[in-house]
Coordinates of C-alpha atoms and ligand atoms in Angstrom, one line a residue:
M1 CA -3.1 7.6 -20.0
T2 CA -0.5 8.2 -17.3
A3 CA -0.9 10.9 -14.7
K4 CA 2.0 12.7 -16.2
S5 CA 0.6 12.9 -19.7
L6 CA -2.9 13.8 -18.5
A7 CA -1.4 16.7 -16.5
Q8 CA 0.6 17.7 -19.6
Q9 CA -2.4 17.6 -21.9
I10 CA -4.6 19.6 -19.5
A11 CA -1.8 22.2 -19.0
D12 CA -1.3 22.7 -22.7
G13 CA -5.0 22.9 -23.5
T14 CA -5.3 19.7 -25.4
T15 CA -8.0 18.6 -23.0
T16 CA -9.7 19.9 -19.8
A17 CA -10.0 18.7 -16.3
V18 CA -13.7 18.3 -16.7
A19 CA -13.3 16.1 -19.9
V20 CA -10.7 14.0 -18.2
C21 CA -12.9 13.6 -15.1
E22 CA -15.9 12.6 -17.1
A23 CA -13.9 10.1 -19.1
H24 CA -12.7 8.4 -15.9
L25 CA -16.2 8.5 -14.4
D26 CA -17.5 6.7 -17.5
R27 CA -14.8 4.2 -17.2
I28 CA -15.7 3.7 -13.5
K29 CA -19.3 3.2 -14.5
A30 CA -18.4 0.5 -17.0
I31 CA -15.7 -1.4 -14.9
E32 CA -16.5 -0.9 -11.3
P33 CA -19.5 -3.4 -11.1
Q34 CA -17.1 -6.2 -12.2
L35 CA -14.4 -5.4 -9.7
S36 CA -15.8 -3.7 -6.5
A37 CA -12.6 -1.6 -6.1
F38 CA -14.5 1.4 -4.7
N39 CA -16.3 1.8 -1.4
T40 CA -17.4 5.3 -2.4
V41 CA -17.3 7.1 -5.8
T42 CA -17.3 10.9 -5.3
A43 CA -18.6 11.8 -8.8
E44 CA -20.3 15.1 -8.0
R45 CA -17.5 16.3 -5.8
A46 CA -14.9 15.4 -8.5
L47 CA -16.9 17.2 -11.2
D48 CA -17.2 20.3 -9.0
R49 CA -13.5 20.2 -8.4
A50 CA -12.8 19.7 -12.1
R51 CA -14.9 22.7 -13.1
A52 CA -13.2 24.9 -10.4
L53 CA -9.7 23.8 -11.7
D54 CA -10.6 24.6 -15.3
A55 CA -11.8 28.0 -14.2
Q56 CA -8.6 28.6 -12.3
Q57 CA -6.6 27.7 -15.4
Q58 CA -8.6 30.0 -17.5
A59 CA -8.0 32.8 -15.1
G60 CA -4.3 32.3 -15.6
A61 CA -3.5 30.6 -12.2
A62 CA -0.3 28.7 -11.8
L63 CA -1.0 25.0 -12.2
G64 CA -0.1 22.3 -9.6
A65 CA 1.9 19.2 -10.6
L66 CA -1.2 17.1 -10.6
H67 CA -3.6 19.7 -12.0
G68 CA -6.8 17.8 -13.1
V69 CA -5.3 14.3 -12.5
P70 CA -7.9 11.9 -11.1
I71 CA -6.8 9.9 -8.0
A72 CA -8.3 7.3 -5.8
I73 CA -7.7 7.2 -2.0
K74 CA -7.6 4.0 0.1
D75 CA -10.6 4.2 2.5
N76 CA -8.4 4.3 5.6
M77 CA -7.3 7.9 4.9
C78 CA -9.6 10.6 6.1
T79 CA -11.4 12.8 3.5
A80 CA -13.4 15.7 5.0
G81 CA -17.0 15.3 4.2
V82 CA -16.6 11.9 2.5
P83 CA -17.3 8.7 4.3
T84 CA -14.1 6.9 5.5
T85 CA -14.7 3.3 6.7
A86 CA -11.5 1.4 6.7
S87 CA -13.8 -1.2 5.2
S88 CA -15.0 -2.0 8.7
K89 CA -18.6 -2.2 10.1
I90 CA -17.4 -0.3 13.1
L91 CA -16.9 2.8 11.0
R92 CA -19.9 2.4 8.8
G93 CA -21.2 5.9 8.0
Y94 CA -18.3 7.7 9.6
V95 CA -17.6 11.1 7.9
P96 CA -14.4 12.6 9.1
P97 CA -14.3 16.4 9.8
Y98 CA -10.9 16.8 8.4
S99 CA -8.7 15.4 5.6
A100 CA -5.4 13.4 5.9
T101 CA -2.3 15.5 5.1
V102 CA -1.7 13.4 2.0
V103 CA -5.2 14.3 0.7
T104 CA -4.8 18.0 1.5
R105 CA -1.4 18.0 -0.4
L106 CA -2.8 16.1 -3.4
E107 CA -5.7 18.5 -3.7
A108 CA -3.4 21.5 -3.3
A109 CA -1.4 20.2 -6.2
G110 CA -4.6 20.0 -8.3
A111 CA -5.4 16.3 -8.1
I112 CA -9.1 15.3 -8.1
V113 CA -10.3 12.7 -5.6
M114 CA -12.5 10.2 -7.5
G115 CA -13.4 8.0 -4.6
K116 CA -12.4 5.8 -1.7
T117 CA -11.1 2.3 -2.4
N118 CA -11.7 -1.0 -0.7
L119 CA -9.2 -2.7 1.6
D120 CA -8.9 -5.5 4.1
E121 CA -10.6 -4.3 7.3
F122 CA -8.2 -1.7 8.9
A123 CA -5.6 -2.9 6.3
M124 CA -5.2 -6.3 8.0
G125 CA -4.8 -8.8 5.2
S126 CA -3.3 -9.6 1.9
S127 CA -6.3 -10.2 -0.4
T128 CA -9.2 -7.7 0.5
E129 CA -11.2 -10.6 1.6
N130 CA -11.2 -9.2 5.1
S131 CA -13.2 -6.2 3.9
A132 CA -16.6 -6.0 5.6
L133 CA -17.9 -4.8 2.3
G134 CA -16.8 -7.9 0.3
P135 CA -13.7 -8.5 -1.7
T136 CA -12.3 -6.7 -4.7
R137 CA -11.5 -8.7 -7.9
N138 CA -8.3 -8.8 -9.8
P139 CA -8.8 -7.1 -13.2
W140 CA -6.6 -9.8 -14.8
D141 CA -8.8 -12.6 -13.6
L142 CA -12.0 -11.9 -11.8
E143 CA -11.8 -15.2 -9.9
R144 CA -8.6 -14.0 -8.2
T145 CA -7.6 -11.6 -5.5
P146 CA -6.1 -8.2 -6.4
G147 CA -3.9 -8.7 -3.3
G148 CA -4.2 -6.5 -0.3
S149 CA -4.7 -4.7 1.8
S150 CA -4.7 -1.9 -0.8
G151 CA -6.4 -4.2 -3.3
G152 CA -9.1 -1.7 -4.3
S153 CA -6.5 1.0 -5.2
A154 CA -4.4 -1.5 -7.2
A155 CA -7.4 -2.8 -9.1
A156 CA -8.6 0.7 -9.7
V157 CA -5.3 1.7 -11.3
A158 CA -4.6 -1.6 -13.1
S159 CA -8.1 -1.4 -14.7
R160 CA -7.5 2.2 -15.8
M161 CA -10.4 3.6 -13.8
V162 CA -7.9 6.1 -12.3
P163 CA -4.2 6.7 -13.3
L164 CA -3.1 7.0 -9.6
A165 CA -4.1 5.9 -6.2
L166 CA -2.8 6.0 -2.6
G167 CA -2.3 3.0 -0.5
S168 CA -0.9 2.3 2.9
D169 CA 1.8 -0.3 3.6
T170 CA 2.3 -1.9 7.0
G171 CA 3.8 -5.2 5.8
G172 CA 3.4 -5.0 2.1
S173 CA 0.0 -3.6 1.4
I174 CA 1.1 -1.3 -1.4
R175 CA 3.8 -3.5 -3.0
Q176 CA 2.0 -6.9 -2.9
P177 CA -1.3 -5.7 -4.6
A178 CA 0.8 -3.7 -7.1
A179 CA 2.7 -6.8 -8.0
L180 CA -0.4 -8.9 -8.3
C181 CA -2.2 -6.3 -10.5
G182 CA 0.8 -5.5 -12.7
I183 CA 1.4 -1.9 -11.6
V184 CA 4.0 0.1 -9.7
G185 CA 3.7 0.5 -5.9
L186 CA 6.1 2.6 -3.7
K187 CA 6.4 2.3 0.1
P188 CA 8.6 5.3 1.1
T189 CA 11.0 5.4 4.0
Y190 CA 9.2 5.4 7.4
G191 CA 8.5 9.0 8.4
R192 CA 8.8 10.3 4.8
V193 CA 5.0 10.7 4.2
S194 CA 2.8 12.1 6.9
R195 CA 0.4 9.6 8.6
F196 CA -1.8 12.4 9.9
G197 CA -5.3 11.3 9.1
L198 CA -4.4 7.7 8.3
M199 CA -6.3 5.3 10.5
A200 CA -3.5 3.7 12.5
F201 CA -2.9 -0.1 12.2
A202 CA 0.7 -0.6 13.5
S203 CA 2.2 2.9 14.0
S204 CA 5.9 1.9 13.8
L205 CA 5.3 0.2 10.4
D206 CA 2.6 2.1 8.7
Q207 CA 3.5 4.3 5.7
I208 CA 1.5 5.8 2.8
G209 CA 2.6 5.7 -0.8
P210 CA 1.4 5.8 -4.4
L211 CA 0.2 3.1 -6.8
A212 CA 0.7 4.0 -10.4
L213 CA 1.1 2.8 -14.0
T214 CA 4.7 3.9 -14.3
V215 CA 7.6 4.7 -12.0
A216 CA 7.6 8.3 -13.2
D217 CA 4.0 8.7 -12.0
A218 CA 4.8 7.1 -8.7
A219 CA 7.7 9.7 -8.3
L220 CA 5.3 12.5 -9.3
A221 CA 2.8 11.6 -6.6
F222 CA 5.4 10.9 -4.0
Q223 CA 6.9 14.3 -4.6
V224 CA 3.6 15.9 -3.8
I225 CA 2.7 13.9 -0.7
G226 CA 6.2 13.5 0.8
G227 CA 8.1 15.8 3.2
H228 CA 7.7 17.0 6.8
D229 CA 4.4 17.6 8.5
S230 CA 4.1 19.0 11.9
H231 CA 0.9 17.2 12.5
D232 CA 2.7 13.8 12.6
A233 CA 5.2 13.4 15.4
T234 CA 7.1 10.7 13.5
S235 CA 7.3 12.7 10.3
S236 CA 10.9 13.2 9.2
T237 CA 12.5 16.7 8.6
E238 CA 14.8 15.2 5.9
A239 CA 14.5 17.3 2.8
M240 CA 12.8 15.8 -0.2
P241 CA 15.1 15.7 -3.3
D242 CA 13.8 16.5 -6.8
L243 CA 12.7 13.0 -7.7
L244 CA 11.7 13.6 -11.3
A245 CA 15.2 15.0 -11.9
S246 CA 16.7 11.7 -10.6
L247 CA 15.0 9.7 -13.3
T248 CA 18.0 9.8 -15.6
G249 CA 17.8 6.2 -17.0
D250 CA 21.4 5.8 -15.8
V251 CA 22.1 2.7 -13.7
S252 CA 25.7 2.1 -14.7
G253 CA 27.7 1.1 -11.6
L254 CA 24.6 0.6 -9.6
R255 CA 25.2 -2.4 -7.2
V256 CA 22.1 -4.6 -6.9
G257 CA 22.2 -7.1 -4.0
V258 CA 20.4 -10.4 -4.6
P259 CA 19.8 -12.6 -1.4
K260 CA 20.0 -16.0 -3.2
A261 CA 19.2 -18.0 -0.1
L262 CA 15.7 -16.4 0.1
L263 CA 14.8 -17.4 -3.4
G264 CA 14.3 -21.1 -2.9
E265 CA 11.5 -22.9 -1.2
G266 CA 7.9 -21.7 -1.8
V267 CA 8.7 -19.4 -4.6
D268 CA 6.8 -20.1 -7.8
E269 CA 8.9 -21.0 -10.9
A270 CA 7.3 -18.4 -13.1
V271 CA 8.1 -15.7 -10.4
L272 CA 11.7 -16.9 -10.3
T273 CA 12.1 -16.9 -14.0
A274 CA 10.6 -13.3 -14.3
F275 CA 12.8 -12.1 -11.5
N276 CA 16.0 -13.5 -12.9
E277 CA 15.2 -12.0 -16.3
A278 CA 14.6 -8.6 -14.6
M279 CA 18.1 -8.9 -13.0
R280 CA 19.6 -9.6 -16.5
T281 CA 17.8 -6.5 -17.8
L282 CA 19.2 -4.3 -15.1
A283 CA 22.7 -5.8 -15.6
A284 CA 22.5 -5.2 -19.4
R285 CA 21.9 -1.5 -18.5
G286 CA 25.1 -1.4 -16.6
A287 CA 24.2 -2.5 -13.1
T288 CA 26.3 -5.0 -11.2
L289 CA 24.6 -8.0 -9.5
V290 CA 26.1 -8.9 -6.1
D291 CA 25.3 -12.0 -4.0
I292 CA 24.3 -11.0 -0.5
E293 CA 23.0 -12.6 2.6
L294 CA 20.3 -11.4 5.0
P295 CA 20.5 -14.0 7.7
H296 CA 17.5 -12.8 9.7
A297 CA 15.1 -12.1 6.9
G298 CA 13.7 -15.6 7.3
Y299 CA 12.3 -14.5 10.7
G300 CA 10.4 -11.6 9.1
I301 CA 6.9 -13.1 9.2
P302 CA 6.8 -14.2 12.9
V303 CA 8.5 -10.9 13.9
Y304 CA 6.1 -8.8 11.8
Y305 CA 3.0 -10.7 13.0
L306 CA 4.0 -10.2 16.7
I307 CA 4.8 -6.5 16.4
A308 CA 2.0 -5.6 14.1
T309 CA -0.7 -7.3 16.2
A310 CA 0.7 -5.8 19.4
E311 CA 0.5 -2.3 18.0
A312 CA -2.9 -3.0 16.4
S313 CA -4.4 -4.2 19.7
S314 CA -3.4 -0.9 21.3
N315 CA -4.4 1.3 18.3
L316 CA -7.8 -0.3 17.9
A317 CA -8.7 0.3 21.6
R318 CA -10.1 3.7 20.5
Y319 CA -13.1 2.1 18.7
D320 CA -15.1 1.7 21.9
G321 CA -18.6 2.8 20.9
V322 CA -18.2 6.1 22.7
R323 CA -16.6 8.7 20.6
Y324 CA -17.3 7.5 17.1
G325 CA -18.3 4.5 15.1
H326 CA -20.7 1.7 15.8
R327 CA -22.4 1.6 19.2
T328 CA -24.5 -1.3 20.3
T329 CA -28.2 -1.0 21.2
I330 CA -28.1 -0.3 24.9
E331 CA -30.3 -2.7 27.0
K332 CA -31.7 -2.0 30.4
D333 CA -29.1 -3.9 32.5
D334 CA -26.1 -2.9 30.5
T335 CA -23.0 -1.6 32.1
L336 CA -20.3 0.6 30.5
L337 CA -18.2 -2.6 30.0
T338 CA -21.0 -4.6 28.3
M339 CA -21.5 -1.6 26.0
Y340 CA -17.8 -1.6 25.0
E341 CA -17.7 -5.4 24.6
R342 CA -20.9 -5.6 22.5
S343 CA -20.0 -2.6 20.3
R344 CA -16.6 -4.1 19.5
D345 CA -18.0 -7.6 19.1
E346 CA -20.6 -6.3 16.6
G347 CA -18.3 -3.9 14.8
F348 CA -15.0 -5.8 14.2
G349 CA -14.7 -8.7 11.8
P350 CA -13.0 -12.0 12.5
E351 CA -9.4 -11.2 11.3
V352 CA -9.4 -7.9 13.3
K353 CA -10.5 -9.8 16.4
R354 CA -7.9 -12.4 15.8
R355 CA -5.2 -9.7 15.8
I356 CA -6.5 -7.9 18.8
M357 CA -6.4 -11.1 20.8
L358 CA -3.0 -12.2 19.5
G359 CA -1.6 -8.6 20.1
T360 CA -3.1 -8.4 23.6
Y361 CA -1.6 -11.8 24.4
V362 CA 1.9 -11.0 23.3
L363 CA 1.9 -7.8 25.3
S364 CA 0.5 -9.3 28.5
A365 CA 2.5 -9.8 31.6
G366 CA 4.4 -13.1 31.5
Y367 CA 4.5 -13.2 27.7
Y368 CA 5.8 -9.8 26.8
D369 CA 9.5 -10.8 27.2
A370 CA 9.1 -14.1 25.4
Y371 CA 7.2 -12.6 22.4
Y372 CA 7.1 -8.9 22.0
L373 CA 10.5 -8.0 23.4
K374 CA 12.1 -10.9 21.5
A375 CA 10.5 -9.8 18.2
Q376 CA 11.8 -6.3 18.8
Q377 CA 15.3 -7.7 19.3
V378 CA 15.1 -9.7 16.1
R379 CA 13.9 -6.6 14.4
T380 CA 17.1 -4.9 15.3
L381 CA 19.1 -7.9 13.9
L382 CA 17.3 -7.5 10.7
R383 CA 18.0 -3.8 10.6
Q384 CA 21.7 -4.6 11.1
D385 CA 21.6 -7.2 8.2
F386 CA 20.5 -4.4 5.9
E387 CA 23.0 -1.9 7.3
Q388 CA 25.8 -4.4 6.5
V389 CA 24.5 -5.1 3.1
F390 CA 24.2 -1.5 2.2
A391 CA 27.9 -1.0 2.8
S392 CA 28.5 -2.9 -0.4
V393 CA 25.3 -2.6 -2.5
D394 CA 22.9 0.3 -3.3
V395 CA 19.7 -1.6 -3.6
V396 CA 18.4 -5.1 -2.7
A397 CA 16.3 -7.0 -5.2
T398 CA 13.8 -9.8 -4.5
P399 CA 10.5 -10.9 -6.0
T400 CA 7.7 -8.9 -4.4
T401 CA 5.5 -12.0 -3.8
P402 CA 6.2 -15.7 -3.8
T403 CA 3.4 -16.4 -6.2
P404 CA 1.1 -14.6 -8.6
A405 CA -2.5 -13.7 -7.6
F406 CA -4.2 -16.6 -5.9
K407 CA -7.9 -17.5 -6.1
L408 CA -10.5 -15.7 -4.0
G409 CA -11.3 -18.1 -1.1
E410 CA -8.1 -20.1 -1.6
K411 CA -6.4 -19.0 1.6
T412 CA -9.2 -17.6 3.7
S413 CA -9.5 -20.6 6.0
D414 CA -5.7 -20.7 6.7
P415 CA -4.4 -17.5 8.2
I416 CA -0.7 -18.8 8.2
Q417 CA -0.8 -19.4 4.4
M418 CA -2.2 -15.9 3.9
Y419 CA 0.5 -14.4 6.2
L420 CA 3.3 -16.3 4.2
N421 CA 2.5 -14.1 1.2
D422 CA 4.3 -11.2 3.0
I423 CA 7.7 -13.0 3.2
F424 CA 9.5 -10.5 0.9
T425 CA 7.7 -7.3 1.9
V426 CA 7.7 -7.2 5.7
S427 CA 11.4 -6.5 5.9
A428 CA 11.1 -3.0 4.5
N429 CA 8.5 -2.1 7.1
L430 CA 10.4 -3.7 10.1
T431 CA 13.5 -1.8 9.0
G432 CA 11.8 1.4 7.8
L433 CA 13.6 1.2 4.5
P434 CA 11.9 2.4 1.3
A435 CA 10.9 -0.3 -1.3
I436 CA 9.2 -0.4 -4.7
S437 CA 7.4 -3.1 -6.7
V438 CA 7.7 -3.0 -10.5
P439 CA 5.9 -5.2 -13.0
C440 CA 8.4 -7.7 -14.6
G441 CA 6.4 -10.3 -16.4
F442 CA 3.4 -12.7 -16.5
S443 CA 2.8 -16.2 -15.6
A444 CA 1.7 -18.8 -18.2
D445 CA -2.0 -18.0 -17.4
R446 CA -1.2 -14.2 -17.8
L447 CA -1.2 -13.2 -14.3
P448 CA 1.2 -10.3 -13.5
I449 CA 4.5 -10.7 -11.6
G450 CA 6.5 -8.0 -9.9
F451 CA 10.0 -7.6 -8.5
Q452 CA 11.0 -5.4 -5.5
L453 CA 13.8 -3.1 -4.9
T454 CA 14.7 -2.0 -1.4
G455 CA 16.9 1.0 -0.8
R456 CA 18.7 2.9 1.9
M457 CA 16.9 5.1 4.4
F458 CA 15.6 8.2 2.6
D459 CA 17.1 7.1 -0.7
E460 CA 13.9 6.7 -2.7
A461 CA 15.7 8.6 -5.5
T462 CA 18.0 5.6 -6.2
L463 CA 15.0 3.2 -6.1
L464 CA 13.0 5.3 -8.5
R465 CA 16.0 5.8 -10.8
A466 CA 16.7 2.0 -11.0
A467 CA 13.0 1.1 -11.5
D468 CA 12.5 3.8 -14.1
A469 CA 15.5 2.7 -16.0
Y470 CA 14.1 -0.8 -16.0
Q471 CA 10.8 0.4 -17.4
R472 CA 12.7 2.2 -20.3
D473 CA 13.8 -1.3 -21.4
T474 CA 10.6 -3.2 -20.8
A475 CA 6.9 -3.0 -21.7
F476 CA 5.2 -5.1 -19.0
H477 CA 3.8 -1.9 -17.4
T478 CA 2.1 -0.9 -20.7
E479 CA 0.0 -4.0 -20.8
A480 CA -3.5 -3.7 -19.6
P481 CA -6.1 -6.4 -18.6
S482 CA -8.9 -6.9 -21.2
L483 CA -11.9 -5.5 -19.4
R484 CA -14.6 -3.6 -21.1
Ligands
LIG501 N1 -0.6 -8.5 4.7 C1 0.0 -7.9 5.9 C2 -1.0 -8.0 7.0 O1 -2.0 -8.6 6.9 C3 0.3 -6.4 5.6 C4 -0.9 -5.5 5.6 C5 -0.5 -4.1 5.3 O2 0.6 -3.8 4.9 N2 -1.4 -3.2 5.7 O3 -0.8 -7.4 8.0

């Protein structure tokens, strides 16, 4: 069931928070061993919360929007008293003393945290294969990746272990796994959702958002987690609109820009077919399709991988073996420097090391202007591309990923091939714009395909309205993988 119907049924007394929680824990018990979506399942804590929520309801308390709804949290968001590892050896056993703002807000709205989900180490990757705890499997085909880095969250929702999950998206990590697992993923506008308590990867790109079975559920969760937070200096003070009210089903007159030139080389036939069909569905509902150009979008990957690694190299300097996380065994002749070096060498995995080295290189004297500064300049050009386009369209549509889910191991030896996955998703992070991925079909071997809509700054309402209207005419999001 969706989060919305679960909340309704608990509210009207058809079921209870405890019954819903137990049913989902049973499902987790049956399915999780096949997928490895969770790093931690917080069964006892969840049941305690469910009992408390039922008691509150019985005492006549006002119910939150997510009263009794189970949710999974990506394991790079702090949860007080619950281990939070970012799927890194360097944070094994780390238990944060506080919760991320998103977690606090979800719990205040009555949601029940069921556990922490697997990710590529520090969210660096597109397949969860960079997790120090081993990969998560795609519920549609256990030999394939669920995508990444929020692969655990996507697999947990797609396999119906939870109706909702949170992910973080720096270059596509909510939308890409949502697409590869056949569910909805929303990356809100930069600054819309507080990053307080999110383990920083690339601070000018990172944003938290929901993964859900339906657009309506994504809107519901986003409504709860969005809005200003004084704990995050980049958090926007822009007011949150009533998103559920914006789901009118009406897209007549909506102008959908399609950047045809980006849809050529490297895009799978099945993906293109499903994408074109999705555009026809929107047009049939009254939207207008407009040919657009984004001349700098082709530079997205190199620009992203310069900026993201530069910021990562700086953010990850805090894992030094002193304050928290893994510390090496100290030998007699060790200096402070050798302690730092060995702690980091032992704690970080290969992809994280690659990025720290690349990021340090592009920031170093002599290379800064040629790489980092140049990337920032092209980032501005890309932002201008979108500004121009949004003068004549309301949303931009592309596929979310160039291909359906690839096989585990298929791209692990070639980082460039792995990075190329992000061709359609990095633009929204580089520009700060909101974007959503919505299921729009299946490949011949029944692997999910998604399309992406990107909107104006702070205009998630239009994105959600268009995506929800699309779901009213299609049933792809109601199909579930046959796991038992
Ligand atoms: N796949 C991209 C990367 O490896 C994006 C990751 C993310 O959004 N966290 O950096």
